Short mmCIF file of C-alpha atoms in Angstrom, two decimals:
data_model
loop_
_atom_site.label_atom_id
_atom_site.label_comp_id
_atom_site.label_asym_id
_atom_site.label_seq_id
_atom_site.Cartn_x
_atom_site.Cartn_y
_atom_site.Cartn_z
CA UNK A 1 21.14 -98.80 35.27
CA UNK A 2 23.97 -97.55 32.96
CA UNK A 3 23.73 -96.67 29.13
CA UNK A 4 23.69 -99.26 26.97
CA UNK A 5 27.45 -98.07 25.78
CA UNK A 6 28.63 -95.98 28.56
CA UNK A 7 29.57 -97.74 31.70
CA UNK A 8 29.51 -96.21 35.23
CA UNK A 9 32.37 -95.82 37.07
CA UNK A 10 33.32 -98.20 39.20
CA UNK A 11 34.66 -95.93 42.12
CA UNK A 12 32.73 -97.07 45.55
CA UNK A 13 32.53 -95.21 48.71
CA UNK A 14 33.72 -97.11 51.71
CA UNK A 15 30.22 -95.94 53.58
CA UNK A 16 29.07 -98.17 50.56
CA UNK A 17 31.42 -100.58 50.73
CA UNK A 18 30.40 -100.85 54.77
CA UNK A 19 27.26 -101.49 54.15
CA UNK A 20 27.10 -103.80 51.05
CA UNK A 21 30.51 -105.15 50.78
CA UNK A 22 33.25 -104.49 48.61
CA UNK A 23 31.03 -105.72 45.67
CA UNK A 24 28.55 -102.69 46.16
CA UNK A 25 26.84 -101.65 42.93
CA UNK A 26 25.40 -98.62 44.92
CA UNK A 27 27.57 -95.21 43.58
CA UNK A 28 28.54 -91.95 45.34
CA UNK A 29 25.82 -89.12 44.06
CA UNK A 30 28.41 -86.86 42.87
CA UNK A 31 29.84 -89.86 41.12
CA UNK A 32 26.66 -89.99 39.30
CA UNK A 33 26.42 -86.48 38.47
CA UNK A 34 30.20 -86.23 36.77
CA UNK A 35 29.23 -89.40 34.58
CA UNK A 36 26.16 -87.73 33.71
CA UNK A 37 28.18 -84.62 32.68
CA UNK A 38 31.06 -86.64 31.16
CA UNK A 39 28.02 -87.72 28.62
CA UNK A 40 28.00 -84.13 27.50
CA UNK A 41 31.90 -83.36 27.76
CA UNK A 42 33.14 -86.55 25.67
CA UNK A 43 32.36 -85.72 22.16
CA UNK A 44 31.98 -81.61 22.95
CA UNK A 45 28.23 -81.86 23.22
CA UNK A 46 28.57 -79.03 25.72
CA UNK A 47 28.31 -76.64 23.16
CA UNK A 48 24.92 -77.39 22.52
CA UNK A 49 23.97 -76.82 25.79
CA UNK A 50 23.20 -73.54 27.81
CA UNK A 51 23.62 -73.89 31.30
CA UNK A 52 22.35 -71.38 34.29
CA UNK A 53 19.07 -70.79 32.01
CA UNK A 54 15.62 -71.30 32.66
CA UNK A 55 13.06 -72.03 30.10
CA UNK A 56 10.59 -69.25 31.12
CA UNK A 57 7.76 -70.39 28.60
CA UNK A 58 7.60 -72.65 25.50
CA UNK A 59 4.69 -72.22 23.03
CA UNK A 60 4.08 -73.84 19.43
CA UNK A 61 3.42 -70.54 16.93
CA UNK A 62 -0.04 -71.94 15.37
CA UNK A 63 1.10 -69.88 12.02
CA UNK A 64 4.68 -71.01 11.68
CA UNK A 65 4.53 -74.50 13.73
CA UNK A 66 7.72 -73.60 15.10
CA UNK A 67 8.19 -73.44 19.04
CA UNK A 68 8.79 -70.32 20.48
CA UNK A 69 11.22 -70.22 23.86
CA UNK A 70 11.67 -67.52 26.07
CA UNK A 71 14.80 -68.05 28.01
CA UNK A 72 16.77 -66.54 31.22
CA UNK A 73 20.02 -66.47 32.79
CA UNK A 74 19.77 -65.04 35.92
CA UNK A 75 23.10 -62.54 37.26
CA UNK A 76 24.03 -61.66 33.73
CA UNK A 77 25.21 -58.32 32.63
CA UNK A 78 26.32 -56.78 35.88
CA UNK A 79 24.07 -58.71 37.71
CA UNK A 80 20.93 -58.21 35.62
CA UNK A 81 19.35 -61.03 34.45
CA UNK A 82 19.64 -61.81 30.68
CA UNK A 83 16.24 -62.84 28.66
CA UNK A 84 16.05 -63.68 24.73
CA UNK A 85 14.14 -65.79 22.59
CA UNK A 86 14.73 -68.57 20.32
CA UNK A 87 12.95 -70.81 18.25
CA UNK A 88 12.94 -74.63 17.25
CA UNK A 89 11.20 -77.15 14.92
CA UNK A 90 10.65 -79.32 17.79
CA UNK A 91 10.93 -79.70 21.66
CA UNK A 92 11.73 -82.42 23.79
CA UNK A 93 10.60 -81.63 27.87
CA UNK A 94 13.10 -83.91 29.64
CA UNK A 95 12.48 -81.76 32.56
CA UNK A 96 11.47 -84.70 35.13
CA UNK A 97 9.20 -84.83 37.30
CA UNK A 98 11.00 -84.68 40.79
CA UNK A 99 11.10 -81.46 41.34
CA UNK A 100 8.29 -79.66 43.15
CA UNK A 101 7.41 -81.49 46.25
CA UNK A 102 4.24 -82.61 47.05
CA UNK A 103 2.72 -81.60 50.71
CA UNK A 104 -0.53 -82.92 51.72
CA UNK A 105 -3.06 -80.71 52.93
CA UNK A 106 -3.17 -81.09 56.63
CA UNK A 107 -5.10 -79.02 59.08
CA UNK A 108 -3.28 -76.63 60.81
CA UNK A 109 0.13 -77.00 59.22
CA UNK A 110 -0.36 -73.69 56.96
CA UNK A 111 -0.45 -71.64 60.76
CA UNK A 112 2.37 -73.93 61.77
CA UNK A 113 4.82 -73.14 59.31
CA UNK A 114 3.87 -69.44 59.38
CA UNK A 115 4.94 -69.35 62.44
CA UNK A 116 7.74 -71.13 61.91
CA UNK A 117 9.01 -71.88 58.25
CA UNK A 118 12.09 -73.84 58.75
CA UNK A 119 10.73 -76.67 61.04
CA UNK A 120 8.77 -78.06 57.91
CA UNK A 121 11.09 -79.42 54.82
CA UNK A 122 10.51 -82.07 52.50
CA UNK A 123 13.09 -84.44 51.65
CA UNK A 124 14.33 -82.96 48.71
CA UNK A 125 15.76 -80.27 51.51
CA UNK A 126 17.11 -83.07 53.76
CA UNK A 127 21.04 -82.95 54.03
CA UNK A 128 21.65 -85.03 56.85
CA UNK A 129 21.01 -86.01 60.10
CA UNK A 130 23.32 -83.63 62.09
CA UNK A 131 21.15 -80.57 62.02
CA UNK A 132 18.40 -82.66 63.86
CA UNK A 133 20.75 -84.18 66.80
CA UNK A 134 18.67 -84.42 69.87
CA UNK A 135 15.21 -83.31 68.22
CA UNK A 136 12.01 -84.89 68.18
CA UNK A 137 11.61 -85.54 64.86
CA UNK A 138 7.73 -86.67 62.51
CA UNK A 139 8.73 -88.26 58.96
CA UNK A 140 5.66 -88.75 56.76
CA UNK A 141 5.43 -90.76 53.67
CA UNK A 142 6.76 -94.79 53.40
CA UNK A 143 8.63 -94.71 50.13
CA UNK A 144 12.11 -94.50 49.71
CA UNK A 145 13.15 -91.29 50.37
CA UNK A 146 11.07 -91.20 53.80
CA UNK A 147 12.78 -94.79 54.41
CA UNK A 148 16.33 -93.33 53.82
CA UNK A 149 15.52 -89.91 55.95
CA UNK A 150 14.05 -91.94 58.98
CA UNK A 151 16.82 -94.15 59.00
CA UNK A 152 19.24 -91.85 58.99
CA UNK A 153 17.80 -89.75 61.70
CA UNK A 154 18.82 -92.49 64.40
CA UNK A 155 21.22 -92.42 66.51
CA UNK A 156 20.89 -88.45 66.00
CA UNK A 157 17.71 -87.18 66.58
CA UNK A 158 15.37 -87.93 69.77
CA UNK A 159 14.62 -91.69 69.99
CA UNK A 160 11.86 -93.01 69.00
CA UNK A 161 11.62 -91.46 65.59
CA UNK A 162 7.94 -91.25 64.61
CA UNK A 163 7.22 -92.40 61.42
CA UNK A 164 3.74 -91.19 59.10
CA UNK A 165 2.83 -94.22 57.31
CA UNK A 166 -0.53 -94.93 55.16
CA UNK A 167 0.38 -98.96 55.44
CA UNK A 168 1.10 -98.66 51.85
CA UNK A 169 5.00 -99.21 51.52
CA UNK A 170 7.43 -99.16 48.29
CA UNK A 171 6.68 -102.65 46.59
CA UNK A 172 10.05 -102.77 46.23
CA UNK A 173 11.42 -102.49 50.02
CA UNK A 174 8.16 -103.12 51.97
CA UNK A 175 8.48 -102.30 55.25
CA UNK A 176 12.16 -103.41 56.11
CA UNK A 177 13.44 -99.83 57.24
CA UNK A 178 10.37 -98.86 59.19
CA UNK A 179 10.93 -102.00 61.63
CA UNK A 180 13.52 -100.67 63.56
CA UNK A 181 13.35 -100.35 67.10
CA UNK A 182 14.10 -96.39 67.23
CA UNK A 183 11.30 -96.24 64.81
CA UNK A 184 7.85 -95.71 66.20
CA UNK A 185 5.46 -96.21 63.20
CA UNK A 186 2.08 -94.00 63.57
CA UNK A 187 -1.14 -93.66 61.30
CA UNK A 188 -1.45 -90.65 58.90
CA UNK A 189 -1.64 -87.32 60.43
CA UNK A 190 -5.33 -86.00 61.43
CA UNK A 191 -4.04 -82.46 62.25
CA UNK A 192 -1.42 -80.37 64.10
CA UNK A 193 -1.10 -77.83 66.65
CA UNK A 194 1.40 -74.89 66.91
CA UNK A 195 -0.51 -72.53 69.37
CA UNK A 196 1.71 -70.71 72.21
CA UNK A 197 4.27 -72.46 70.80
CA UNK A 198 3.14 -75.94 71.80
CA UNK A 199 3.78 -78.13 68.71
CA UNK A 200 1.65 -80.91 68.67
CA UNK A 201 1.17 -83.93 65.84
CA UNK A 202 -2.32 -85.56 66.03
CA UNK A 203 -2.82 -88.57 64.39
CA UNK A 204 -6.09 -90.46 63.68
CA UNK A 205 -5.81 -93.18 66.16
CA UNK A 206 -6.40 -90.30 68.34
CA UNK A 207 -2.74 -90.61 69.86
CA UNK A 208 -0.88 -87.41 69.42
CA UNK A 209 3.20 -86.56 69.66
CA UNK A 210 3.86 -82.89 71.58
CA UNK A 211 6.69 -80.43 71.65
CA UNK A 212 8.03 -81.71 67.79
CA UNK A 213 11.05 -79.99 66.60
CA UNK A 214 10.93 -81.09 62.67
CA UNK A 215 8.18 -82.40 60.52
CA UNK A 216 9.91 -83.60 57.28
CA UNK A 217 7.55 -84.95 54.56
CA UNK A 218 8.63 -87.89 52.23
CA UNK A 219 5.80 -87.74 50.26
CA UNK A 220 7.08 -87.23 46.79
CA UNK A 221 6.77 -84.86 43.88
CA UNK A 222 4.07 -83.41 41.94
CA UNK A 223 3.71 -82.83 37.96
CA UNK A 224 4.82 -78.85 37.52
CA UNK A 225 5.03 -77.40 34.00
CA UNK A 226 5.13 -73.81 34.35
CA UNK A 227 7.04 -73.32 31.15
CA UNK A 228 4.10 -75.17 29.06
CA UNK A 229 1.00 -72.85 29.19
CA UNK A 230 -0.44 -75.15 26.79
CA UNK A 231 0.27 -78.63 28.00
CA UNK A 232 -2.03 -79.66 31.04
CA UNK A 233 -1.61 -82.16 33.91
CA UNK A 234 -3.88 -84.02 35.21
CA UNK A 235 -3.91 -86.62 38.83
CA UNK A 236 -0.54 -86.40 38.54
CA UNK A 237 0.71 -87.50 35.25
CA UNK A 238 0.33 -85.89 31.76
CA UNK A 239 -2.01 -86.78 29.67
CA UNK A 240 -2.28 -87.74 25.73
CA UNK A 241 0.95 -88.92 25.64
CA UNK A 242 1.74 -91.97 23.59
CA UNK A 243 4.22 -94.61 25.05
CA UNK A 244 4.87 -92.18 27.41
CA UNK A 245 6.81 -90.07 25.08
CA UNK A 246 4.89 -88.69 22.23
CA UNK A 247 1.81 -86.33 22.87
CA UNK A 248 -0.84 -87.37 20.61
CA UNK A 249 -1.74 -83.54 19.55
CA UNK A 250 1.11 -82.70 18.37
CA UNK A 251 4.19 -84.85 16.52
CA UNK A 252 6.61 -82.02 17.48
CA UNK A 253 6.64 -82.62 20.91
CA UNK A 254 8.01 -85.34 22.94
CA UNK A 255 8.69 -85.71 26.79
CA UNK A 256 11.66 -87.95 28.39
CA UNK A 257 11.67 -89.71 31.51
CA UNK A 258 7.60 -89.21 32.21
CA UNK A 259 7.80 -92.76 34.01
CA UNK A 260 8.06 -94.18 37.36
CA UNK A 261 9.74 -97.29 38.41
CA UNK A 262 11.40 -97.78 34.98
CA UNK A 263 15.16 -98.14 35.09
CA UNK A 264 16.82 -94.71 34.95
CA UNK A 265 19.11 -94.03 33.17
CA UNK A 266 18.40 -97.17 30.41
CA UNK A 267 15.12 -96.26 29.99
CA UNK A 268 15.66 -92.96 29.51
CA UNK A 269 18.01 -94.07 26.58
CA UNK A 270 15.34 -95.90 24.78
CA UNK A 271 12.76 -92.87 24.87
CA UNK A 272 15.27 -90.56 23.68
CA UNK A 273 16.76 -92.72 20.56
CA UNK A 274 12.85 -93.46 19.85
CA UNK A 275 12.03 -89.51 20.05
CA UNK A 276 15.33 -88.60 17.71
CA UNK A 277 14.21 -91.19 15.20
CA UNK A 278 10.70 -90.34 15.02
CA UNK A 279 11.57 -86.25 15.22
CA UNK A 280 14.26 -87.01 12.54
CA UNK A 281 11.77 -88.93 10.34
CA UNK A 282 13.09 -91.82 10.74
CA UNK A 283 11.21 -93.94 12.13
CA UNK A 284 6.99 -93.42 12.06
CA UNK A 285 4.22 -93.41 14.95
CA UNK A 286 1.26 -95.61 14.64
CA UNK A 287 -2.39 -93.82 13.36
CA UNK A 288 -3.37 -91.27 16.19
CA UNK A 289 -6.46 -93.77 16.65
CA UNK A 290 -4.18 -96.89 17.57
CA UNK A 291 -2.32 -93.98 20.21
CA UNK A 292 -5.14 -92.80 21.67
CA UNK A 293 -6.58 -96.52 22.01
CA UNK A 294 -2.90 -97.18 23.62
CA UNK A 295 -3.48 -94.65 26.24
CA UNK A 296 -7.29 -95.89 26.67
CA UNK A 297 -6.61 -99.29 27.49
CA UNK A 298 -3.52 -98.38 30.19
CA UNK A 299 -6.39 -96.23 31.86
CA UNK A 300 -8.70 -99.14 32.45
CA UNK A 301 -5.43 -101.17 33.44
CA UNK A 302 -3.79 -98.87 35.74
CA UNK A 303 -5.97 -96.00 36.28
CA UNK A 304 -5.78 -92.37 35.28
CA UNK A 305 -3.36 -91.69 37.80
CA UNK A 306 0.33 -92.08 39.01
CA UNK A 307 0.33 -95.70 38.73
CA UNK A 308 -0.68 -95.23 34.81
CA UNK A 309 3.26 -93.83 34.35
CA UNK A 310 4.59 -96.99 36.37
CA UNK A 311 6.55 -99.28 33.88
CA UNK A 312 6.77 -102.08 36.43
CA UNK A 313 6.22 -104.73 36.08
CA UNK A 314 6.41 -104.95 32.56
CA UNK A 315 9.77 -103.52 31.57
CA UNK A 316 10.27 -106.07 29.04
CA UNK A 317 7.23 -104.96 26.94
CA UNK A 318 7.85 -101.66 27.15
CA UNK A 319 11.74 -101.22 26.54
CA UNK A 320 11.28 -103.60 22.99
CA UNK A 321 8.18 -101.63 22.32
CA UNK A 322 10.41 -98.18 22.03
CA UNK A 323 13.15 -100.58 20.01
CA UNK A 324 11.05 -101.80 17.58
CA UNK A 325 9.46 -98.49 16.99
CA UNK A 326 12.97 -96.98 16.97
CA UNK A 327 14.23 -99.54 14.25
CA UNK A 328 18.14 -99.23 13.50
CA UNK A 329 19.88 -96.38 11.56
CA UNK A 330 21.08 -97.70 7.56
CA UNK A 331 24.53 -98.45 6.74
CA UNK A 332 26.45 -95.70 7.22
CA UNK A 333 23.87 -93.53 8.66
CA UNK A 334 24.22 -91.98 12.10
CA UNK A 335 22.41 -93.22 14.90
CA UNK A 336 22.45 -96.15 18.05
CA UNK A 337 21.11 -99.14 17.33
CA UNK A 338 19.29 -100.10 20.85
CA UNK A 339 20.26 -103.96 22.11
CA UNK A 340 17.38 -106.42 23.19
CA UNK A 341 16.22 -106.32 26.40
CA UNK A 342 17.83 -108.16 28.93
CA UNK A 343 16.82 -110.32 31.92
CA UNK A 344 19.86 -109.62 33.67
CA UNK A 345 19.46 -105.57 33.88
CA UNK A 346 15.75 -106.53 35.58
CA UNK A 347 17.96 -108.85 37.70
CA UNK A 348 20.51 -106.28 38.76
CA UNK A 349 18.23 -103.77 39.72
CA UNK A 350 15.58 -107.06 42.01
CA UNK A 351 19.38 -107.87 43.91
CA UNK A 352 20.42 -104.28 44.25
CA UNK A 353 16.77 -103.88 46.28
CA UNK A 354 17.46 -106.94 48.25
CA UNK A 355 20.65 -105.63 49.50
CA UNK A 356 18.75 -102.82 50.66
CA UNK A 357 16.71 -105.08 52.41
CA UNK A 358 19.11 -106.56 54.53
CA UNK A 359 21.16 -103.77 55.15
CA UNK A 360 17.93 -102.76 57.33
CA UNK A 361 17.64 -106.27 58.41
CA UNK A 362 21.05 -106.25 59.95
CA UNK A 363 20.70 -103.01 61.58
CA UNK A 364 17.27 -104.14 62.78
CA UNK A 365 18.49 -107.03 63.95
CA UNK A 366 21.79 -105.45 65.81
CA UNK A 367 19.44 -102.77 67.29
CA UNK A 368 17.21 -105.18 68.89
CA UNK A 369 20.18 -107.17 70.45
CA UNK A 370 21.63 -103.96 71.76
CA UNK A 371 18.19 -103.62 73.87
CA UNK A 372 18.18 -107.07 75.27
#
């Protein structure tokens, strides 16, 4: 999902062409990554920016209001890494939120990775199938990156492939890439076993896989804001934010792209012209009461956890919420003026999923020939 006034390119792979035909809206990931930098590059934005630096702490100065950054670039000065401090009237955390994985406590596995470290990864580590030719190989999680990862394993690792599912799939592929026939789905994982060596998987129907080579976990990421003493998680999300955006304790502070499910990068592009508005005083949030009852009432919808940042199904509601709130810049004022939302991007992104869906289907199908 592209800007509303910067297109992606239209350069396609032929692995994606292969699978989706020459029509494919699916893009390269480094063709994604030089559009996101050619944002930055086309009006020299890239002077605002420091790159190779970590934000080591932010905190709001209770006596000036003014946030207070402690920064780092690491190798600097003759390979001495280079701190200083600056500070800012506001701060905007568009830090994401898929970045530290999340590993599920299992029984044993803390002994099994001490004893060997680099047969458990998560998927944010995976790089390919090739390093796991002719292993026996235990995927866990039944989203979309542990859909992608098991797929990819055949034809390359041992055959079957077991696969950790909780029966709860991505509500946008369901089950589709788990059905293969070099996939052997199993029930979550009770415990393992790495003594003399022996690594075993047990799983709670009491069946258990021995001598695994690679245990790679697909089980998402986990909330991490090290750099914000201040600003607490909680189940997964953060909380007191309004819209998603605005934290209800404090006007200076806004966070980008704390959603799931929600059209990246569009919806990103709404948050962020709503957040320079409102920062700018430009545009004005509702009473903290109305916020706080905001946040209340998506509780007792969704719950007070991961699925309270989920936008789907109701993208509609949300992206004209952020517009309206956002209002349009004056005559000759600077600014974007956000468009109406659109059935067709919702559209896009339903048939891009279905394509998905019978890529597997083909394969699934093809395997299952090749066996008769």
């Amino acid at each position: 999902m592209e800007y509303s006034q910067e297109s992606i390119p239209t350069i396609r792979s032929e692995m994606s062409i292969a699978l989706h035909g020459p029509d494919t809206p699916f893009r390269h990931h480094t063709v994604i990554r030089q559009y996101v930098e050619d944002l930055l590059n086309r009006n020299g934005y890239q002077n605002l920016v420091e790159y190779n630096t970590t934000v080591e702490r932010a905190v709001k100065n209770p006596k000036t209001g003014k946030w207070e950054l402690v920064l780092r670039r690491a190798g600097k000065l003759g390979g001495y890494d280079y701190w200083w401090s600056e500070t800012f009237d506001a701060l905007v955390v568009a830090s994401g939120h898929f970045s530290v994985p999340y590993i599920p406590s299992i029984p044993g596995l803390k002994e099994w990775i001490d004893k060997d470290p680099e047969s458990v990864l998560h998927t944010k580590q995976y790089r390919g199938p090739e390093r796991y030719r002719g292993k026996k190989v235990v995927t866990v999680g039944a989203s979309v990156s542990a859909a992608d990862t098991a797929v990819s394993l055949i034809g390359s690792a041992q055959s079957p492939i077991y696969a950790v599912v909780r029966g709860r799939y991505n509500p946008y592929f369901g089950d589709y890439a788990f059905r293969h026939p070099s996939i052997n789905r199993k029930p979550p994982i009770s415990r393992v076993s790495s003594d003399n060596r022996q690594r075993t998987v047990y799983f709670e129907d009491g069946t258990s896989v021995s001598d695994v080579d690679y245990i790679i976990f697909g089980t998402g990421f986990t909330w991490a804001l090290p750099y914000l003493p201040d600003i607490p998680t909680r189940n997964n999300r953060i909380p007191d934010l309004y819209l998603h955006v605005f934290h209800q304790n404090d006007p200076t502070l806004a966070f980008l792209g704390a959603v799931g499910a929600g059209l990246t990068f569009k919806i990103f592009e709404w948050q962020a012209v709503a957040a320079a508005r409102v920062l700018a005083g430009k545009a004005q949030l509702p009473p903290l009461e109305e916020q706080q009852k905001w946040e209340q009432d998506r509780i007792a919808k969704k719950g007070d956890g991961p699925a309270f940042s989920v936008i789907n199904p109701d993208f509609r509601e949300y992206f004209e919420t952020l517009r309206q709130l956002a209002g349009n810049p004056k005559a000759g004022e600077p600014g974007r003026v956000l468009p109406p939302f659109e059935q067709e991007w919702l559209d896009l992104f339903n048939a891009g999923h279905e394509r998905r869906i019978r890529m597997w289907q083909k394969a699934n199908e093809a395997a299952a020939k090749s066996k008769l």
